[in-house]
Protein backbone atom coordinates (compact mmCIF):
# COMPACT_ATOMS: atom_id res chain seq x y z
CA UNK A 1 0.00 0.00 0.00
CA UNK A 2 2.71 2.40 0.80
CA UNK A 3 4.47 1.48 -2.41
CA UNK A 4 1.39 2.30 -4.40
CA UNK A 5 1.05 5.68 -2.74
CA UNK A 6 4.66 6.48 -3.34
CA UNK A 7 4.26 5.48 -7.00
CA UNK A 8 1.18 7.67 -7.38
CA UNK A 9 2.96 10.56 -5.77
CA UNK A 10 5.89 10.15 -8.15
CA UNK A 11 3.57 10.06 -11.12
CA UNK A 12 1.76 13.17 -9.89
CA UNK A 13 5.04 14.92 -9.40
CA UNK A 14 6.18 13.97 -12.87
CA UNK A 15 2.90 15.10 -14.41
CA UNK A 16 3.03 18.38 -12.52
CA UNK A 17 6.55 18.99 -13.70
CA UNK A 18 5.59 18.16 -17.34
CA UNK A 19 2.57 20.47 -17.08
CA UNK A 20 4.72 23.26 -15.72
CA UNK A 21 7.26 22.77 -18.49
CA UNK A 22 4.52 22.76 -21.16
CA UNK A 23 2.99 25.92 -19.75
CA UNK A 24 6.34 27.61 -19.67
CA UNK A 25 6.96 26.66 -23.31
CA UNK A 26 3.56 27.96 -24.34
CA UNK A 27 4.17 31.24 -22.55
CA UNK A 28 7.56 31.75 -24.19
CA UNK A 29 6.07 30.84 -27.59
CA UNK A 30 3.30 33.42 -27.13
CA UNK A 31 5.83 36.03 -26.10
CA UNK A 32 7.93 35.27 -29.21
CA UNK A 33 4.88 35.54 -31.49
CA UNK A 34 3.91 38.82 -29.90
CA UNK A 35 7.42 40.16 -30.38
CA UNK A 36 7.41 38.98 -34.00
CA UNK A 37 4.06 40.62 -34.62
CA UNK A 38 5.42 43.79 -33.12
CA UNK A 39 8.47 43.58 -35.37
CA UNK A 40 6.37 42.92 -38.51
CA UNK A 41 4.01 45.85 -37.83
CA UNK A 42 5.62 49.02 -39.26
CA UNK A 43 6.03 51.84 -36.89
CA UNK A 44 3.60 54.70 -37.42
CA UNK A 45 5.36 57.64 -39.06
CA UNK A 46 6.06 60.54 -36.84
CA UNK A 47 4.58 63.74 -38.28
CA UNK A 48 6.87 66.68 -38.12
CA UNK A 49 5.32 69.91 -37.15
CA UNK A 50 4.99 72.25 -40.20
CA UNK A 51 7.61 74.94 -40.54
CA UNK A 52 6.25 78.36 -40.05
CA UNK A 53 6.23 80.35 -43.33
CA UNK A 54 8.36 83.44 -43.26
CA UNK A 55 6.26 86.52 -42.91
CA UNK A 56 6.14 88.62 -46.09
CA UNK A 57 6.09 92.32 -45.54
CA UNK A 58 3.09 93.80 -47.33
CA UNK A 59 3.57 97.00 -49.29
CA UNK A 60 1.51 99.84 -47.99
CA UNK A 61 -1.25 100.82 -50.42
CA UNK A 62 -0.31 103.70 -52.69
CA UNK A 63 -1.73 106.95 -51.52
CA UNK A 64 -3.81 108.75 -54.17
CA UNK A 65 -2.29 111.96 -55.41
CA UNK A 66 -4.06 115.08 -54.31
CA UNK A 67 -6.01 116.91 -57.06
CA UNK A 68 -3.66 119.88 -56.87
CA UNK A 69 -0.63 117.73 -57.82
CA UNK A 70 -2.48 116.14 -60.74
CA UNK A 71 -3.50 119.54 -62.06
CA UNK A 72 0.04 120.81 -61.83
CA UNK A 73 1.35 117.89 -63.90
CA UNK A 74 -1.38 118.25 -66.51
CA UNK A 75 -0.85 121.99 -66.89
CA UNK A 76 1.34 122.91 -69.90
CA UNK A 77 4.70 124.40 -69.21
CA UNK A 78 4.76 128.15 -69.51
CA UNK A 79 6.80 129.55 -72.37
CA UNK A 80 9.77 131.62 -71.29
CA UNK A 81 9.32 135.34 -71.22
CA UNK A 82 10.57 137.04 -74.41
CA UNK A 83 13.87 138.79 -74.23
CA UNK A 84 14.10 142.56 -74.31
CA UNK A 85 15.14 142.47 -77.99
CA UNK A 86 12.15 140.29 -78.96
CA UNK A 87 9.79 142.46 -76.94
CA UNK A 88 11.09 145.58 -78.68
CA UNK A 89 10.66 143.94 -82.09
CA UNK A 90 7.08 142.95 -81.27
CA UNK A 91 6.30 146.45 -80.04
CA UNK A 92 7.47 148.08 -83.30
CA UNK A 93 4.64 148.65 -85.83
CA UNK A 94 4.88 146.53 -88.96
CA UNK A 95 5.67 148.37 -92.18
CA UNK A 96 2.73 147.99 -94.62
CA UNK A 97 3.30 146.26 -97.92
CA UNK A 98 3.02 149.38 -100.13
CA UNK A 99 5.72 151.14 -98.06
CA UNK A 100 7.90 148.01 -98.14
CA UNK A 101 7.79 148.05 -101.95
CA UNK A 102 9.10 151.63 -102.03
CA UNK A 103 11.94 150.88 -99.61
CA UNK A 104 12.90 147.64 -101.37
CA UNK A 105 12.90 149.41 -104.73
CA UNK A 106 15.31 152.04 -103.38
CA UNK A 107 12.88 154.99 -103.52
CA UNK A 108 13.86 156.26 -100.09
CA UNK A 109 12.97 159.90 -100.78
CA UNK A 110 9.35 159.11 -101.73
CA UNK A 111 8.82 156.24 -99.27
CA UNK A 112 7.13 158.54 -96.64
CA UNK A 113 4.70 159.90 -99.25
CA UNK A 114 3.90 156.38 -100.48
CA UNK A 115 3.23 155.31 -96.90
CA UNK A 116 0.95 158.32 -96.23
CA UNK A 117 -1.16 157.93 -99.36
CA UNK A 118 -1.24 154.16 -99.03
CA UNK A 119 -2.73 154.49 -95.55
CA UNK A 120 -5.63 156.47 -97.06
CA UNK A 121 -6.31 153.95 -99.82
CA UNK A 122 -5.72 150.62 -98.04
CA UNK A 123 -8.40 150.90 -95.34
CA UNK A 124 -9.57 147.33 -96.09
CA UNK A 125 -8.20 144.09 -97.59
CA UNK A 126 -5.90 144.97 -100.47
CA UNK A 127 -3.28 143.81 -102.93
CA UNK A 128 -0.54 145.99 -104.42
CA UNK A 129 1.70 146.06 -107.49
CA UNK A 130 4.55 148.56 -107.89
CA UNK A 131 6.44 149.98 -110.86
CA UNK A 132 9.70 151.99 -110.68
CA UNK A 133 12.89 152.88 -112.51
CA UNK A 134 15.33 150.06 -111.78
CA UNK A 135 18.45 152.00 -112.80
CA UNK A 136 17.83 155.16 -110.74
CA UNK A 137 14.84 154.42 -108.46
CA UNK A 138 15.39 157.38 -106.13
CA UNK A 139 15.49 159.94 -108.98
CA UNK A 140 12.33 158.93 -110.88
CA UNK A 141 8.60 158.41 -110.45
CA UNK A 142 7.36 155.50 -108.34
CA UNK A 143 3.77 154.35 -108.76
CA UNK A 144 1.47 151.60 -107.57
CA UNK A 145 -1.77 149.83 -108.45
CA UNK A 146 -3.92 148.77 -105.49
CA UNK A 147 -6.96 146.52 -105.55
CA UNK A 148 -9.33 146.65 -102.54
CA UNK A 149 -12.06 144.32 -101.35
CA UNK A 150 -14.46 145.86 -98.85
CA UNK A 151 -16.14 143.50 -96.39
CA UNK A 152 -19.04 144.48 -94.17
CA UNK A 153 -19.26 147.98 -95.68
CA UNK A 154 -22.82 148.74 -96.88
CA UNK A 155 -22.94 149.68 -100.53
CA UNK A 156 -19.26 148.82 -101.21
CA UNK A 157 -17.64 145.72 -102.72
CA UNK A 158 -14.47 146.10 -104.83
CA UNK A 159 -12.42 149.16 -105.74
CA UNK A 160 -9.09 150.20 -107.22
CA UNK A 161 -6.55 152.94 -106.60
CA UNK A 162 -3.57 154.46 -108.38
CA UNK A 163 -0.75 155.92 -106.29
CA UNK A 164 1.95 158.05 -107.89
CA UNK A 165 4.98 159.58 -106.13
CA UNK A 166 7.89 161.45 -107.72
CA UNK A 167 10.97 163.17 -106.22
CA UNK A 168 11.03 166.94 -106.62
CA UNK A 169 14.49 167.39 -105.13
CA UNK A 170 16.95 164.88 -103.68
CA UNK A 171 15.32 165.60 -100.28
CA UNK A 172 11.58 166.06 -101.13
CA UNK A 173 8.78 164.22 -102.92
CA UNK A 174 5.22 164.84 -104.15
CA UNK A 175 2.48 162.32 -104.73
CA UNK A 176 -1.13 161.82 -105.71
CA UNK A 177 -3.69 159.11 -104.98
CA UNK A 178 -6.64 158.43 -107.30
CA UNK A 179 -9.36 156.09 -106.00
CA UNK A 180 -12.17 154.52 -108.06
CA UNK A 181 -14.89 153.08 -105.81
CA UNK A 182 -18.16 151.70 -107.26
CA UNK A 183 -21.12 151.94 -104.86
CA UNK A 184 -24.65 150.55 -104.99
CA UNK A 185 -25.95 153.80 -103.52
CA UNK A 186 -27.11 156.66 -105.71
CA UNK A 187 -24.89 159.66 -106.36
CA UNK A 188 -27.51 161.95 -104.74
CA UNK A 189 -27.41 159.91 -101.50
CA UNK A 190 -23.60 159.96 -101.44
CA UNK A 191 -23.47 163.72 -102.10
CA UNK A 192 -25.94 164.31 -99.26
CA UNK A 193 -23.80 162.21 -96.87
CA UNK A 194 -20.62 164.11 -97.83
CA UNK A 195 -22.40 167.45 -97.32
CA UNK A 196 -23.52 166.40 -93.82
CA UNK A 197 -19.88 165.57 -92.99
CA UNK A 198 -18.79 169.09 -94.01
CA UNK A 199 -18.06 168.55 -97.71
CA UNK A 200 -18.68 171.43 -100.12
CA UNK A 201 -19.75 171.31 -103.77
CA UNK A 202 -17.23 172.96 -106.11
CA UNK A 203 -18.18 172.77 -109.77
CA UNK A 204 -20.24 170.62 -112.05
CA UNK A 205 -17.85 169.40 -114.74
CA UNK A 206 -19.69 168.21 -117.84
CA UNK A 207 -22.68 167.23 -115.72
CA UNK A 208 -20.52 165.41 -113.16
CA UNK A 209 -20.84 166.66 -109.59
CA UNK A 210 -17.53 167.65 -107.99
CA UNK A 211 -17.07 168.11 -104.26
CA UNK A 212 -14.32 168.94 -101.80
CA UNK A 213 -14.51 166.60 -98.79
CA UNK A 214 -13.76 167.63 -95.23
CA UNK A 215 -10.47 165.63 -95.49
CA UNK A 216 -9.34 167.70 -98.46
CA UNK A 217 -10.14 165.09 -101.14
CA UNK A 218 -11.52 166.02 -104.56
CA UNK A 219 -14.54 163.80 -105.14
CA UNK A 220 -16.35 163.25 -108.43
CA UNK A 221 -19.64 161.30 -108.51
CA UNK A 222 -20.30 159.38 -111.74
CA UNK A 223 -23.89 158.06 -112.07
CA UNK A 224 -24.17 154.48 -113.35
CA UNK A 225 -27.85 153.56 -113.59
CA UNK A 226 -29.19 153.61 -110.03
CA UNK A 227 -25.72 153.28 -108.54
CA UNK A 228 -22.71 155.60 -108.45
CA UNK A 229 -18.96 155.48 -109.04
CA UNK A 230 -16.91 157.56 -106.60
CA UNK A 231 -13.67 158.97 -108.03
CA UNK A 232 -11.51 160.77 -105.46
CA UNK A 233 -8.10 162.41 -105.74
CA UNK A 234 -5.71 163.27 -102.90
CA UNK A 235 -2.35 165.00 -103.14
CA UNK A 236 0.57 165.06 -100.71
CA UNK A 237 3.92 166.80 -100.54
CA UNK A 238 6.87 166.11 -98.27
CA UNK A 239 8.83 168.87 -96.62
CA UNK A 240 12.46 169.23 -97.73
CA UNK A 241 14.85 167.76 -95.19
CA UNK A 242 17.97 169.63 -94.14
CA UNK A 243 21.27 167.92 -94.74
mmCIF file of C-alpha atoms in Angstrom:
data_model
loop_
_atom_site.group_PDB
_atom_site.id
_atom_site.type_symbol
_atom_site.label_atom_id
_atom_site.label_comp_id
_atom_site.label_asym_id
_atom_site.label_seq_id
_atom_site.Cartn_x
_atom_site.Cartn_y
_atom_site.Cartn_z
ATOM 1 C CA UNK A 1 0.000 0.000 0.000
ATOM 2 C CA UNK A 2 2.709 2.400 0.798
ATOM 3 C CA UNK A 3 4.467 1.478 -2.408
ATOM 4 C CA UNK A 4 1.392 2.304 -4.404
ATOM 5 C CA UNK A 5 1.048 5.676 -2.741
ATOM 6 C CA UNK A 6 4.660 6.476 -3.337
ATOM 7 C CA UNK A 7 4.264 5.477 -7.005
ATOM 8 C CA UNK A 8 1.183 7.666 -7.377
ATOM 9 C CA UNK A 9 2.963 10.562 -5.767
ATOM 10 C CA UNK A 10 5.887 10.154 -8.147
ATOM 11 C CA UNK A 11 3.565 10.064 -11.115
ATOM 12 C CA UNK A 12 1.760 13.166 -9.890
ATOM 13 C CA UNK A 13 5.044 14.920 -9.395
ATOM 14 C CA UNK A 14 6.182 13.965 -12.874
ATOM 15 C CA UNK A 15 2.903 15.099 -14.414
ATOM 16 C CA UNK A 16 3.033 18.380 -12.520
ATOM 17 C CA UNK A 17 6.552 18.986 -13.703
ATOM 18 C CA UNK A 18 5.593 18.160 -17.344
ATOM 19 C CA UNK A 19 2.569 20.475 -17.084
ATOM 20 C CA UNK A 20 4.724 23.262 -15.719
ATOM 21 C CA UNK A 21 7.256 22.772 -18.490
ATOM 22 C CA UNK A 22 4.525 22.765 -21.160
ATOM 23 C CA UNK A 23 2.985 25.921 -19.751
ATOM 24 C CA UNK A 24 6.339 27.614 -19.666
ATOM 25 C CA UNK A 25 6.958 26.665 -23.315
ATOM 26 C CA UNK A 26 3.561 27.957 -24.344
ATOM 27 C CA UNK A 27 4.167 31.239 -22.550
ATOM 28 C CA UNK A 28 7.562 31.750 -24.193
ATOM 29 C CA UNK A 29 6.067 30.844 -27.592
ATOM 30 C CA UNK A 30 3.300 33.424 -27.128
ATOM 31 C CA UNK A 31 5.831 36.031 -26.098
ATOM 32 C CA UNK A 32 7.932 35.272 -29.212
ATOM 33 C CA UNK A 33 4.876 35.538 -31.491
ATOM 34 C CA UNK A 34 3.906 38.819 -29.901
ATOM 35 C CA UNK A 35 7.419 40.159 -30.377
ATOM 36 C CA UNK A 36 7.407 38.976 -34.003
ATOM 37 C CA UNK A 37 4.059 40.619 -34.617
ATOM 38 C CA UNK A 38 5.417 43.786 -33.121
ATOM 39 C CA UNK A 39 8.469 43.581 -35.366
ATOM 40 C CA UNK A 40 6.369 42.924 -38.513
ATOM 41 C CA UNK A 41 4.013 45.847 -37.826
ATOM 42 C CA UNK A 42 5.624 49.023 -39.259
ATOM 43 C CA UNK A 43 6.025 51.844 -36.890
ATOM 44 C CA UNK A 44 3.597 54.699 -37.421
ATOM 45 C CA UNK A 45 5.365 57.642 -39.059
ATOM 46 C CA UNK A 46 6.065 60.541 -36.841
ATOM 47 C CA UNK A 47 4.581 63.736 -38.285
ATOM 48 C CA UNK A 48 6.865 66.680 -38.121
ATOM 49 C CA UNK A 49 5.316 69.912 -37.151
ATOM 50 C CA UNK A 50 4.989 72.247 -40.204
ATOM 51 C CA UNK A 51 7.614 74.943 -40.542
ATOM 52 C CA UNK A 52 6.252 78.358 -40.051
ATOM 53 C CA UNK A 53 6.232 80.354 -43.333
ATOM 54 C CA UNK A 54 8.356 83.445 -43.256
ATOM 55 C CA UNK A 55 6.264 86.523 -42.910
ATOM 56 C CA UNK A 56 6.144 88.616 -46.089
ATOM 57 C CA UNK A 57 6.091 92.323 -45.538
ATOM 58 C CA UNK A 58 3.091 93.797 -47.327
ATOM 59 C CA UNK A 59 3.572 96.998 -49.295
ATOM 60 C CA UNK A 60 1.507 99.836 -47.989
ATOM 61 C CA UNK A 61 -1.253 100.822 -50.424
ATOM 62 C CA UNK A 62 -0.305 103.697 -52.694
ATOM 63 C CA UNK A 63 -1.731 106.955 -51.521
ATOM 64 C CA UNK A 64 -3.812 108.750 -54.173
ATOM 65 C CA UNK A 65 -2.285 111.965 -55.408
ATOM 66 C CA UNK A 66 -4.059 115.082 -54.313
ATOM 67 C CA UNK A 67 -6.012 116.909 -57.059
ATOM 68 C CA UNK A 68 -3.661 119.877 -56.868
ATOM 69 C CA UNK A 69 -0.628 117.734 -57.819
ATOM 70 C CA UNK A 70 -2.478 116.141 -60.737
ATOM 71 C CA UNK A 71 -3.504 119.536 -62.064
ATOM 72 C CA UNK A 72 0.045 120.810 -61.832
ATOM 73 C CA UNK A 73 1.347 117.892 -63.904
ATOM 74 C CA UNK A 74 -1.376 118.255 -66.511
ATOM 75 C CA UNK A 75 -0.854 121.985 -66.888
ATOM 76 C CA UNK A 76 1.337 122.907 -69.898
ATOM 77 C CA UNK A 77 4.695 124.395 -69.211
ATOM 78 C CA UNK A 78 4.758 128.145 -69.511
ATOM 79 C CA UNK A 79 6.798 129.552 -72.373
ATOM 80 C CA UNK A 80 9.769 131.616 -71.291
ATOM 81 C CA UNK A 81 9.320 135.339 -71.220
ATOM 82 C CA UNK A 82 10.572 137.038 -74.411
ATOM 83 C CA UNK A 83 13.867 138.790 -74.233
ATOM 84 C CA UNK A 84 14.097 142.557 -74.310
ATOM 85 C CA UNK A 85 15.140 142.473 -77.989
ATOM 86 C CA UNK A 86 12.153 140.290 -78.959
ATOM 87 C CA UNK A 87 9.787 142.461 -76.936
ATOM 88 C CA UNK A 88 11.088 145.583 -78.680
ATOM 89 C CA UNK A 89 10.664 143.935 -82.091
ATOM 90 C CA UNK A 90 7.084 142.954 -81.271
ATOM 91 C CA UNK A 91 6.296 146.452 -80.037
ATOM 92 C CA UNK A 92 7.467 148.082 -83.297
ATOM 93 C CA UNK A 93 4.644 148.648 -85.830
ATOM 94 C CA UNK A 94 4.880 146.532 -88.960
ATOM 95 C CA UNK A 95 5.667 148.368 -92.184
ATOM 96 C CA UNK A 96 2.727 147.991 -94.618
ATOM 97 C CA UNK A 97 3.300 146.255 -97.920
ATOM 98 C CA UNK A 98 3.025 149.378 -100.134
ATOM 99 C CA UNK A 99 5.716 151.140 -98.060
ATOM 100 C CA UNK A 100 7.903 148.010 -98.137
ATOM 101 C CA UNK A 101 7.790 148.052 -101.950
ATOM 102 C CA UNK A 102 9.098 151.626 -102.031
ATOM 103 C CA UNK A 103 11.937 150.877 -99.613
ATOM 104 C CA UNK A 104 12.904 147.644 -101.365
ATOM 105 C CA UNK A 105 12.896 149.415 -104.726
ATOM 106 C CA UNK A 106 15.310 152.036 -103.384
ATOM 107 C CA UNK A 107 12.878 154.993 -103.517
ATOM 108 C CA UNK A 108 13.857 156.256 -100.086
ATOM 109 C CA UNK A 109 12.966 159.898 -100.781
ATOM 110 C CA UNK A 110 9.353 159.114 -101.732
ATOM 111 C CA UNK A 111 8.821 156.235 -99.275
ATOM 112 C CA UNK A 112 7.134 158.537 -96.643
ATOM 113 C CA UNK A 113 4.695 159.898 -99.246
ATOM 114 C CA UNK A 114 3.904 156.379 -100.477
ATOM 115 C CA UNK A 115 3.234 155.306 -96.895
ATOM 116 C CA UNK A 116 0.953 158.325 -96.230
ATOM 117 C CA UNK A 117 -1.163 157.934 -99.356
ATOM 118 C CA UNK A 118 -1.237 154.160 -99.032
ATOM 119 C CA UNK A 119 -2.731 154.489 -95.548
ATOM 120 C CA UNK A 120 -5.630 156.471 -97.060
ATOM 121 C CA UNK A 121 -6.309 153.949 -99.815
ATOM 122 C CA UNK A 122 -5.720 150.620 -98.045
ATOM 123 C CA UNK A 123 -8.400 150.901 -95.340
ATOM 124 C CA UNK A 124 -9.573 147.333 -96.086
ATOM 125 C CA UNK A 125 -8.202 144.092 -97.589
ATOM 126 C CA UNK A 126 -5.905 144.970 -100.465
ATOM 127 C CA UNK A 127 -3.280 143.813 -102.932
ATOM 128 C CA UNK A 128 -0.544 145.994 -104.417
ATOM 129 C CA UNK A 129 1.705 146.061 -107.487
ATOM 130 C CA UNK A 130 4.547 148.556 -107.885
ATOM 131 C CA UNK A 131 6.444 149.984 -110.864
ATOM 132 C CA UNK A 132 9.703 151.986 -110.685
ATOM 133 C CA UNK A 133 12.895 152.878 -112.512
ATOM 134 C CA UNK A 134 15.328 150.062 -111.778
ATOM 135 C CA UNK A 135 18.452 152.000 -112.797
ATOM 136 C CA UNK A 136 17.829 155.157 -110.735
ATOM 137 C CA UNK A 137 14.840 154.416 -108.455
ATOM 138 C CA UNK A 138 15.387 157.376 -106.130
ATOM 139 C CA UNK A 139 15.487 159.943 -108.977
ATOM 140 C CA UNK A 140 12.325 158.928 -110.880
ATOM 141 C CA UNK A 141 8.601 158.409 -110.454
ATOM 142 C CA UNK A 142 7.361 155.501 -108.338
ATOM 143 C CA UNK A 143 3.770 154.349 -108.764
ATOM 144 C CA UNK A 144 1.469 151.595 -107.573
ATOM 145 C CA UNK A 145 -1.771 149.827 -108.447
ATOM 146 C CA UNK A 146 -3.923 148.774 -105.492
ATOM 147 C CA UNK A 147 -6.962 146.525 -105.551
ATOM 148 C CA UNK A 148 -9.330 146.650 -102.539
ATOM 149 C CA UNK A 149 -12.060 144.321 -101.350
ATOM 150 C CA UNK A 150 -14.457 145.859 -98.851
ATOM 151 C CA UNK A 151 -16.139 143.498 -96.389
ATOM 152 C CA UNK A 152 -19.044 144.484 -94.174
ATOM 153 C CA UNK A 153 -19.263 147.980 -95.675
ATOM 154 C CA UNK A 154 -22.822 148.738 -96.877
ATOM 155 C CA UNK A 155 -22.936 149.684 -100.534
ATOM 156 C CA UNK A 156 -19.258 148.817 -101.213
ATOM 157 C CA UNK A 157 -17.645 145.720 -102.719
ATOM 158 C CA UNK A 158 -14.471 146.102 -104.829
ATOM 159 C CA UNK A 159 -12.424 149.160 -105.740
ATOM 160 C CA UNK A 160 -9.087 150.202 -107.219
ATOM 161 C CA UNK A 161 -6.550 152.940 -106.598
ATOM 162 C CA UNK A 162 -3.573 154.457 -108.384
ATOM 163 C CA UNK A 163 -0.751 155.921 -106.293
ATOM 164 C CA UNK A 164 1.953 158.048 -107.895
ATOM 165 C CA UNK A 165 4.977 159.580 -106.135
ATOM 166 C CA UNK A 166 7.891 161.452 -107.718
ATOM 167 C CA UNK A 167 10.965 163.166 -106.220
ATOM 168 C CA UNK A 168 11.034 166.938 -106.619
ATOM 169 C CA UNK A 169 14.494 167.394 -105.134
ATOM 170 C CA UNK A 170 16.951 164.880 -103.677
ATOM 171 C CA UNK A 171 15.320 165.601 -100.276
ATOM 172 C CA UNK A 172 11.582 166.060 -101.132
ATOM 173 C CA UNK A 173 8.777 164.221 -102.918
ATOM 174 C CA UNK A 174 5.217 164.836 -104.154
ATOM 175 C CA UNK A 175 2.483 162.325 -104.729
ATOM 176 C CA UNK A 176 -1.133 161.823 -105.708
ATOM 177 C CA UNK A 177 -3.689 159.108 -104.980
ATOM 178 C CA UNK A 178 -6.641 158.428 -107.295
ATOM 179 C CA UNK A 179 -9.362 156.092 -105.996
ATOM 180 C CA UNK A 180 -12.170 154.517 -108.058
ATOM 181 C CA UNK A 181 -14.887 153.081 -105.805
ATOM 182 C CA UNK A 182 -18.165 151.698 -107.265
ATOM 183 C CA UNK A 183 -21.116 151.936 -104.864
ATOM 184 C CA UNK A 184 -24.648 150.552 -104.991
ATOM 185 C CA UNK A 185 -25.953 153.801 -103.518
ATOM 186 C CA UNK A 186 -27.109 156.662 -105.713
ATOM 187 C CA UNK A 187 -24.886 159.659 -106.365
ATOM 188 C CA UNK A 188 -27.514 161.945 -104.739
ATOM 189 C CA UNK A 189 -27.407 159.908 -101.496
ATOM 190 C CA UNK A 190 -23.599 159.959 -101.442
ATOM 191 C CA UNK A 191 -23.474 163.721 -102.100
ATOM 192 C CA UNK A 192 -25.942 164.307 -99.256
ATOM 193 C CA UNK A 193 -23.797 162.207 -96.873
ATOM 194 C CA UNK A 194 -20.625 164.113 -97.834
ATOM 195 C CA UNK A 195 -22.400 167.448 -97.317
ATOM 196 C CA UNK A 196 -23.524 166.402 -93.819
ATOM 197 C CA UNK A 197 -19.878 165.570 -92.985
ATOM 198 C CA UNK A 198 -18.791 169.094 -94.014
ATOM 199 C CA UNK A 199 -18.062 168.552 -97.709
ATOM 200 C CA UNK A 200 -18.680 171.430 -100.122
ATOM 201 C CA UNK A 201 -19.749 171.305 -103.769
ATOM 202 C CA UNK A 202 -17.229 172.955 -106.108
ATOM 203 C CA UNK A 203 -18.176 172.771 -109.772
ATOM 204 C CA UNK A 204 -20.238 170.616 -112.050
ATOM 205 C CA UNK A 205 -17.852 169.404 -114.741
ATOM 206 C CA UNK A 206 -19.690 168.211 -117.842
ATOM 207 C CA UNK A 207 -22.679 167.230 -115.721
ATOM 208 C CA UNK A 208 -20.524 165.406 -113.162
ATOM 209 C CA UNK A 209 -20.835 166.656 -109.591
ATOM 210 C CA UNK A 210 -17.534 167.647 -107.993
ATOM 211 C CA UNK A 211 -17.073 168.112 -104.257
ATOM 212 C CA UNK A 212 -14.323 168.939 -101.798
ATOM 213 C CA UNK A 213 -14.509 166.595 -98.788
ATOM 214 C CA UNK A 214 -13.758 167.625 -95.232
ATOM 215 C CA UNK A 215 -10.473 165.630 -95.489
ATOM 216 C CA UNK A 216 -9.341 167.697 -98.464
ATOM 217 C CA UNK A 217 -10.140 165.088 -101.139
ATOM 218 C CA UNK A 218 -11.521 166.024 -104.561
ATOM 219 C CA UNK A 219 -14.535 163.801 -105.143
ATOM 220 C CA UNK A 220 -16.354 163.246 -108.432
ATOM 221 C CA UNK A 221 -19.643 161.298 -108.506
ATOM 222 C CA UNK A 222 -20.305 159.383 -111.735
ATOM 223 C CA UNK A 223 -23.889 158.059 -112.070
ATOM 224 C CA UNK A 224 -24.174 154.484 -113.347
ATOM 225 C CA UNK A 225 -27.847 153.558 -113.592
ATOM 226 C CA UNK A 226 -29.194 153.615 -110.033
ATOM 227 C CA UNK A 227 -25.716 153.276 -108.543
ATOM 228 C CA UNK A 228 -22.711 155.596 -108.445
ATOM 229 C CA UNK A 229 -18.957 155.476 -109.040
ATOM 230 C CA UNK A 230 -16.914 157.562 -106.605
ATOM 231 C CA UNK A 231 -13.672 158.973 -108.032
ATOM 232 C CA UNK A 232 -11.505 160.774 -105.464
ATOM 233 C CA UNK A 233 -8.097 162.413 -105.740
ATOM 234 C CA UNK A 234 -5.712 163.275 -102.897
ATOM 235 C CA UNK A 235 -2.346 164.995 -103.144
ATOM 236 C CA UNK A 236 0.566 165.059 -100.706
ATOM 237 C CA UNK A 237 3.923 166.799 -100.537
ATOM 238 C CA UNK A 238 6.873 166.109 -98.275
ATOM 239 C CA UNK A 239 8.834 168.872 -96.617
ATOM 240 C CA UNK A 240 12.460 169.231 -97.734
ATOM 241 C CA UNK A 241 14.847 167.755 -95.191
ATOM 242 C CA UNK A 242 17.970 169.626 -94.136
ATOM 243 C CA UNK A 243 21.266 167.925 -94.741
#
